[in-house]
mmCIF file of C-alpha atoms in Angstrom:
data_model
loop_
_atom_site.group_PDB
_atom_site.id
_atom_site.type_symbol
_atom_site.label_atom_id
_atom_site.label_comp_id
_atom_site.label_asym_id
_atom_site.label_seq_id
_atom_site.Cartn_x
_atom_site.Cartn_y
_atom_site.Cartn_z
ATOM 1 C CA UNK Y 1 -32.591 -22.781 -99.733
ATOM 2 C CA UNK Y 2 -30.480 -23.133 -96.617
ATOM 3 C CA UNK Y 3 -30.573 -19.364 -96.077
ATOM 4 C CA UNK Y 4 -34.375 -19.331 -96.394
ATOM 5 C CA UNK Y 5 -34.666 -22.061 -93.751
ATOM 6 C CA UNK Y 6 -32.280 -20.114 -91.508
ATOM 7 C CA UNK Y 7 -34.276 -16.872 -91.752
ATOM 8 C CA UNK Y 8 -37.563 -18.774 -91.270
ATOM 9 C CA UNK Y 9 -36.206 -20.330 -88.069
ATOM 10 C CA UNK Y 10 -34.882 -16.952 -86.924
ATOM 11 C CA UNK Y 11 -38.290 -15.328 -87.527
ATOM 12 C CA UNK Y 12 -40.033 -18.054 -85.526
ATOM 13 C CA UNK Y 13 -37.536 -17.634 -82.686
ATOM 14 C CA UNK Y 14 -38.102 -13.860 -82.650
ATOM 15 C CA UNK Y 15 -41.853 -14.426 -82.627
ATOM 16 C CA UNK Y 16 -41.542 -16.726 -79.600
ATOM 17 C CA UNK Y 17 -39.307 -14.219 -77.786
ATOM 18 C CA UNK Y 18 -41.754 -11.356 -78.481
ATOM 19 C CA UNK Y 19 -44.659 -13.507 -77.311
ATOM 20 C CA UNK Y 20 -42.869 -14.437 -74.070
ATOM 21 C CA UNK Y 21 -41.887 -10.799 -73.479
ATOM 22 C CA UNK Y 22 -45.523 -9.822 -73.915
ATOM 23 C CA UNK Y 23 -46.588 -12.397 -71.360
ATOM 24 C CA UNK Y 24 -44.000 -11.104 -68.872
ATOM 25 C CA UNK Y 25 -45.124 -7.507 -69.427
ATOM 26 C CA UNK Y 26 -48.776 -8.471 -69.020
ATOM 27 C CA UNK Y 27 -48.031 -10.357 -65.812
ATOM 28 C CA UNK Y 28 -46.078 -7.371 -64.487
ATOM 29 C CA UNK Y 29 -48.985 -5.084 -65.362
ATOM 30 C CA UNK Y 30 -51.474 -7.327 -63.587
ATOM 31 C CA UNK Y 31 -49.206 -7.461 -60.548
ATOM 32 C CA UNK Y 32 -48.822 -3.678 -60.488
ATOM 33 C CA UNK Y 33 -52.573 -3.255 -60.844
ATOM 34 C CA UNK Y 34 -53.089 -5.671 -57.976
ATOM 35 C CA UNK Y 35 -50.732 -3.661 -55.756
ATOM 36 C CA UNK Y 36 -52.516 -0.417 -56.672
ATOM 37 C CA UNK Y 37 -55.923 -1.929 -55.912
ATOM 38 C CA UNK Y 38 -54.670 -3.431 -52.637
ATOM 39 C CA UNK Y 39 -53.326 -0.034 -51.583
ATOM 40 C CA UNK Y 40 -56.567 1.689 -52.556
ATOM 41 C CA UNK Y 41 -58.796 -0.742 -50.664
ATOM 42 C CA UNK Y 42 -56.715 -1.512 -47.588
ATOM 43 C CA UNK Y 43 -57.609 -0.220 -44.126
ATOM 44 C CA UNK Y 44 -55.185 2.431 -42.900
ATOM 45 C CA UNK Y 45 -54.324 2.409 -39.192
ATOM 46 C CA UNK Y 46 -53.513 5.672 -37.392
ATOM 47 C CA UNK Y 47 -52.796 6.484 -33.745
ATOM 48 C CA UNK Y 48 -53.530 9.535 -31.594
ATOM 49 C CA UNK Y 49 -56.229 10.643 -34.032
ATOM 50 C CA UNK Y 50 -59.998 10.817 -33.486
ATOM 51 C CA UNK Y 51 -62.533 11.405 -36.247
ATOM 52 C CA UNK Y 52 -65.162 13.974 -35.287
ATOM 53 C CA UNK Y 53 -67.708 12.805 -37.869
ATOM 54 C CA UNK Y 54 -70.509 10.645 -36.546
ATOM 55 C CA UNK Y 55 -73.219 8.632 -38.237
ATOM 56 C CA UNK Y 56 -73.238 6.278 -41.185
ATOM 57 C CA UNK Y 57 -69.868 4.769 -42.028
ATOM 58 C CA UNK Y 58 -68.278 5.600 -38.667
ATOM 59 C CA UNK Y 59 -68.083 3.002 -35.884
ATOM 60 C CA UNK Y 60 -66.868 3.844 -32.393
ATOM 61 C CA UNK Y 61 -66.155 1.925 -29.211
ATOM 62 C CA UNK Y 62 -64.073 2.275 -26.061
ATOM 63 C CA UNK Y 63 -61.974 -0.362 -24.337
ATOM 64 C CA UNK Y 64 -59.798 -0.461 -21.280
ATOM 65 C CA UNK Y 65 -56.120 -1.371 -21.592
ATOM 66 C CA UNK Y 66 -53.998 -3.343 -19.142
ATOM 67 C CA UNK Y 67 -53.398 -2.008 -15.631
ATOM 68 C CA UNK Y 68 -49.762 -1.137 -14.979
ATOM 69 C CA UNK Y 69 -48.027 -0.229 -11.729
ATOM 70 C CA UNK Y 70 -46.941 3.364 -11.177
ATOM 71 C CA UNK Y 71 -43.324 3.513 -9.999
ATOM 72 C CA UNK Y 72 -42.946 4.409 -6.323
ATOM 73 C CA UNK Y 73 -46.660 3.973 -5.528
ATOM 74 C CA UNK Y 74 -49.166 1.210 -4.823
ATOM 75 C CA UNK Y 75 -51.514 2.548 -7.512
ATOM 76 C CA UNK Y 76 -52.229 0.937 -10.905
ATOM 77 C CA UNK Y 77 -53.245 2.800 -14.065
ATOM 78 C CA UNK Y 78 -54.967 1.735 -17.295
ATOM 79 C CA UNK Y 79 -55.688 3.659 -20.485
ATOM 80 C CA UNK Y 80 -59.202 4.073 -21.832
ATOM 81 C CA UNK Y 81 -58.862 3.733 -25.600
ATOM 82 C CA UNK Y 82 -61.176 5.204 -28.202
ATOM 83 C CA UNK Y 83 -61.315 2.790 -31.141
ATOM 84 C CA UNK Y 84 -62.881 4.193 -34.331
ATOM 85 C CA UNK Y 85 -63.462 2.784 -37.785
ATOM 86 C CA UNK Y 86 -64.218 4.986 -40.791
ATOM 87 C CA UNK Y 87 -65.597 3.412 -43.973
ATOM 88 C CA UNK Y 88 -64.272 5.274 -47.002
ATOM 89 C CA UNK Y 89 -66.390 3.246 -49.448
ATOM 90 C CA UNK Y 90 -65.455 0.500 -51.935
ATOM 91 C CA UNK Y 91 -63.804 -1.512 -49.181
ATOM 92 C CA UNK Y 92 -61.338 1.174 -48.107
ATOM 93 C CA UNK Y 93 -61.300 2.746 -44.681
ATOM 94 C CA UNK Y 94 -59.363 4.009 -41.682
ATOM 95 C CA UNK Y 95 -58.918 2.613 -38.193
ATOM 96 C CA UNK Y 96 -57.987 5.116 -35.462
ATOM 97 C CA UNK Y 97 -56.837 4.321 -31.923
ATOM 98 C CA UNK Y 98 -56.379 7.054 -29.319
ATOM 99 C CA UNK Y 99 -56.322 7.618 -25.550
ATOM 100 C CA UNK Y 100 -59.451 9.257 -24.107
ATOM 101 C CA UNK Y 101 -58.902 8.850 -20.366
ATOM 102 C CA UNK Y 102 -57.052 6.975 -17.584
ATOM 103 C CA UNK Y 103 -58.488 4.788 -14.836
ATOM 104 C CA UNK Y 104 -56.521 4.649 -11.561
ATOM 105 C CA UNK Y 105 -56.946 1.715 -9.177
ATOM 106 C CA UNK Y 106 -55.850 1.533 -5.531
ATOM 107 C CA UNK Y 107 -55.482 -2.183 -4.639
ATOM 108 C CA UNK Y 108 -55.440 -1.474 -0.883
ATOM 109 C CA UNK Y 109 -58.781 0.327 -0.760
ATOM 110 C CA UNK Y 110 -60.214 -1.410 -3.880
ATOM 111 C CA UNK Y 111 -61.242 1.995 -5.212
ATOM 112 C CA UNK Y 112 -61.003 3.422 -8.723
ATOM 113 C CA UNK Y 113 -60.799 6.970 -10.021
ATOM 114 C CA UNK Y 114 -61.102 8.401 -13.520
ATOM 115 C CA UNK Y 115 -58.507 11.039 -14.381
ATOM 116 C CA UNK Y 116 -61.066 13.236 -16.170
ATOM 117 C CA UNK Y 117 -64.692 12.953 -15.008
ATOM 118 C CA UNK Y 118 -66.050 14.247 -18.333
ATOM 119 C CA UNK Y 119 -63.419 13.507 -20.963
ATOM 120 C CA UNK Y 120 -63.479 15.163 -24.341
ATOM 121 C CA UNK Y 121 -60.864 15.248 -27.047
ATOM 122 C CA UNK Y 122 -57.697 13.183 -26.689
ATOM 123 C CA UNK Y 123 -54.732 12.687 -24.402
ATOM 124 C CA UNK Y 124 -51.910 12.891 -26.929
ATOM 125 C CA UNK Y 125 -49.032 12.050 -24.569
ATOM 126 C CA UNK Y 126 -48.247 11.496 -20.902
ATOM 127 C CA UNK Y 127 -44.994 12.276 -19.070
ATOM 128 C CA UNK Y 128 -43.615 11.915 -15.560
ATOM 129 C CA UNK Y 129 -42.300 14.800 -13.473
ATOM 130 C CA UNK Y 130 -39.461 14.103 -12.975
ATOM 131 C CA UNK Y 131 -38.967 12.140 -16.183
ATOM 132 C CA UNK Y 132 -38.271 8.463 -15.509
ATOM 133 C CA UNK Y 133 -35.282 8.230 -17.863
ATOM 134 C CA UNK Y 134 -33.242 5.012 -17.908
ATOM 135 C CA UNK Y 135 -32.219 4.811 -14.242
ATOM 136 C CA UNK Y 136 -33.204 1.823 -12.140
ATOM 137 C CA UNK Y 137 -35.038 1.904 -9.816
ATOM 138 C CA UNK Y 138 -37.075 4.658 -11.438
ATOM 139 C CA UNK Y 139 -37.943 7.672 -9.255
ATOM 140 C CA UNK Y 140 -41.503 8.013 -8.023
ATOM 141 C CA UNK Y 141 -43.288 10.699 -10.032
ATOM 142 C CA UNK Y 142 -44.257 13.887 -8.233
ATOM 143 C CA UNK Y 143 -46.919 14.513 -10.858
ATOM 144 C CA UNK Y 144 -48.108 13.346 -14.254
ATOM 145 C CA UNK Y 145 -48.109 15.733 -17.201
ATOM 146 C CA UNK Y 146 -50.618 15.359 -20.037
ATOM 147 C CA UNK Y 147 -50.671 16.952 -23.474
ATOM 148 C CA UNK Y 148 -54.331 17.153 -24.515
ATOM 149 C CA UNK Y 149 -56.261 18.309 -27.571
ATOM 150 C CA UNK Y 150 -59.900 19.062 -26.791
ATOM 151 C CA UNK Y 151 -61.408 19.900 -30.178
ATOM 152 C CA UNK Y 152 -60.950 20.037 -33.948
ATOM 153 C CA UNK Y 153 -59.521 23.561 -33.989
ATOM 154 C CA UNK Y 154 -58.176 23.488 -37.571
ATOM 155 C CA UNK Y 155 -61.355 22.156 -39.171
ATOM 156 C CA UNK Y 156 -59.903 18.999 -40.764
ATOM 157 C CA UNK Y 157 -62.656 16.814 -39.210
ATOM 158 C CA UNK Y 158 -60.312 15.059 -36.803
ATOM 159 C CA UNK Y 159 -58.598 15.718 -33.477
ATOM 160 C CA UNK Y 160 -54.837 15.222 -33.601
ATOM 161 C CA UNK Y 161 -51.428 16.743 -32.900
ATOM 162 C CA UNK Y 162 -52.251 19.401 -35.506
ATOM 163 C CA UNK Y 163 -54.939 20.982 -33.315
ATOM 164 C CA UNK Y 164 -54.637 23.463 -30.460
ATOM 165 C CA UNK Y 165 -53.208 21.773 -27.390
ATOM 166 C CA UNK Y 166 -53.065 22.282 -23.640
ATOM 167 C CA UNK Y 167 -50.884 20.907 -20.835
ATOM 168 C CA UNK Y 168 -52.461 19.508 -17.672
ATOM 169 C CA UNK Y 169 -51.127 17.964 -14.454
ATOM 170 C CA UNK Y 170 -52.387 15.463 -11.893
ATOM 171 C CA UNK Y 171 -51.182 13.657 -8.796
ATOM 172 C CA UNK Y 172 -49.614 10.213 -9.359
ATOM 173 C CA UNK Y 173 -52.891 8.796 -8.005
ATOM 174 C CA UNK Y 174 -54.917 10.578 -10.710
ATOM 175 C CA UNK Y 175 -56.299 13.197 -8.332
ATOM 176 C CA UNK Y 176 -56.491 16.989 -8.814
ATOM 177 C CA UNK Y 177 -56.395 16.995 -12.622
ATOM 178 C CA UNK Y 178 -55.836 20.606 -13.706
ATOM 179 C CA UNK Y 179 -54.986 22.392 -16.963
ATOM 180 C CA UNK Y 180 -52.019 24.648 -16.187
ATOM 181 C CA UNK Y 181 -51.112 25.835 -19.713
ATOM 182 C CA UNK Y 182 -54.283 26.172 -21.834
ATOM 183 C CA UNK Y 183 -52.558 27.194 -25.082
ATOM 184 C CA UNK Y 184 -49.436 25.428 -26.392
ATOM 185 C CA UNK Y 185 -48.197 24.341 -29.807
ATOM 186 C CA UNK Y 186 -45.988 21.562 -28.491
ATOM 187 C CA UNK Y 187 -44.428 19.991 -25.396
ATOM 188 C CA UNK Y 188 -40.631 20.257 -25.314
ATOM 189 C CA UNK Y 189 -39.645 18.710 -21.957
ATOM 190 C CA UNK Y 190 -40.047 18.810 -18.176
ATOM 191 C CA UNK Y 191 -37.839 18.738 -15.090
ATOM 192 C CA UNK Y 192 -38.052 18.828 -11.307
ATOM 193 C CA UNK Y 193 -36.318 21.894 -9.839
ATOM 194 C CA UNK Y 194 -34.308 21.919 -6.602
ATOM 195 C CA UNK Y 195 -36.983 24.031 -4.924
ATOM 196 C CA UNK Y 196 -39.541 21.268 -5.533
ATOM 197 C CA UNK Y 197 -41.347 23.024 -8.365
ATOM 198 C CA UNK Y 198 -41.797 21.616 -11.836
ATOM 199 C CA UNK Y 199 -40.406 23.216 -14.984
ATOM 200 C CA UNK Y 200 -42.319 22.732 -18.245
ATOM 201 C CA UNK Y 201 -40.726 23.619 -21.583
ATOM 202 C CA UNK Y 202 -43.186 24.242 -24.407
ATOM 203 C CA UNK Y 203 -43.521 25.976 -27.760
ATOM 204 C CA UNK Y 204 -46.071 28.665 -28.545
ATOM 205 C CA UNK Y 205 -46.161 30.403 -31.921
ATOM 206 C CA UNK Y 206 -42.548 31.476 -32.563
ATOM 207 C CA UNK Y 207 -41.241 31.000 -29.000
ATOM 208 C CA UNK Y 208 -39.768 28.289 -26.818
ATOM 209 C CA UNK Y 209 -41.031 29.087 -23.325
ATOM 210 C CA UNK Y 210 -40.408 27.826 -19.770
ATOM 211 C CA UNK Y 211 -43.171 27.706 -17.171
ATOM 212 C CA UNK Y 212 -42.401 27.060 -13.504
ATOM 213 C CA UNK Y 213 -45.260 25.327 -11.702
ATOM 214 C CA UNK Y 214 -45.709 24.975 -7.951
ATOM 215 C CA UNK Y 215 -46.466 21.269 -7.677
ATOM 216 C CA UNK Y 216 -48.192 21.604 -4.296
ATOM 217 C CA UNK Y 217 -51.021 23.642 -5.857
ATOM 218 C CA UNK Y 218 -50.461 23.239 -9.626
ATOM 219 C CA UNK Y 219 -50.088 27.005 -9.936
ATOM 220 C CA UNK Y 220 -47.900 28.645 -12.590
ATOM 221 C CA UNK Y 221 -45.533 30.981 -10.708
ATOM 222 C CA UNK Y 222 -43.353 32.011 -13.659
ATOM 223 C CA UNK Y 223 -43.721 31.828 -17.443
ATOM 224 C CA UNK Y 224 -41.117 33.350 -19.734
ATOM 225 C CA UNK Y 225 -39.646 33.178 -23.210
ATOM 226 C CA UNK Y 226 -36.352 31.316 -23.552
ATOM 227 C CA UNK Y 227 -35.553 31.674 -27.251
ATOM 228 C CA UNK Y 228 -37.285 32.206 -30.541
ATOM 229 C CA UNK Y 229 -38.111 28.827 -32.084
ATOM 230 C CA UNK Y 230 -35.674 27.937 -34.903
ATOM 231 C CA UNK Y 231 -37.290 28.217 -38.329
#
């Protein structure tokens, strides 16, 4: 009789343990499902990407960023952002923020100037020539360098770093914007040479190349291969 009571109690204990384990497993499953659904329906944020699709489900607006002083000058500069939202359906979507243009402001004359009068595509990155580095005070730039992508060259319905790129220059005041290298795969660095010219390192297909640019006229005076790009 005592043994029967013992086994009956043991069976009930096992039943309770199995029931509690089932509850824990169910709760874990619900939590995992919640995480999966949250991931599926959340809005993904990307930068330096512009969707080329227009129409239903795509919202688009531009906004001007804060004006910031340009080292060594009296001029201020602000980015013009392209802010896009893409509705993927069922509550999911993407939010893309990219730079479309720059507005330069001269406080002395109270005048403004757009970098590109008719902007298209994106400005993927902006560098100083010479590069500012970590020295203080920072040297005044002789020119600004821009890596731009003008169109969706690879057909993935967006403009991004994966598309064909070009390198352009302008004065620190935003004047004389000019594309100096119309076909590049990537920007690798820049320097100011002792003769006053700029040196732009870039990649194109399987090469790392160096282009010397006369900064007075933004004319390429030399363009040569340095090394084959490491695979």
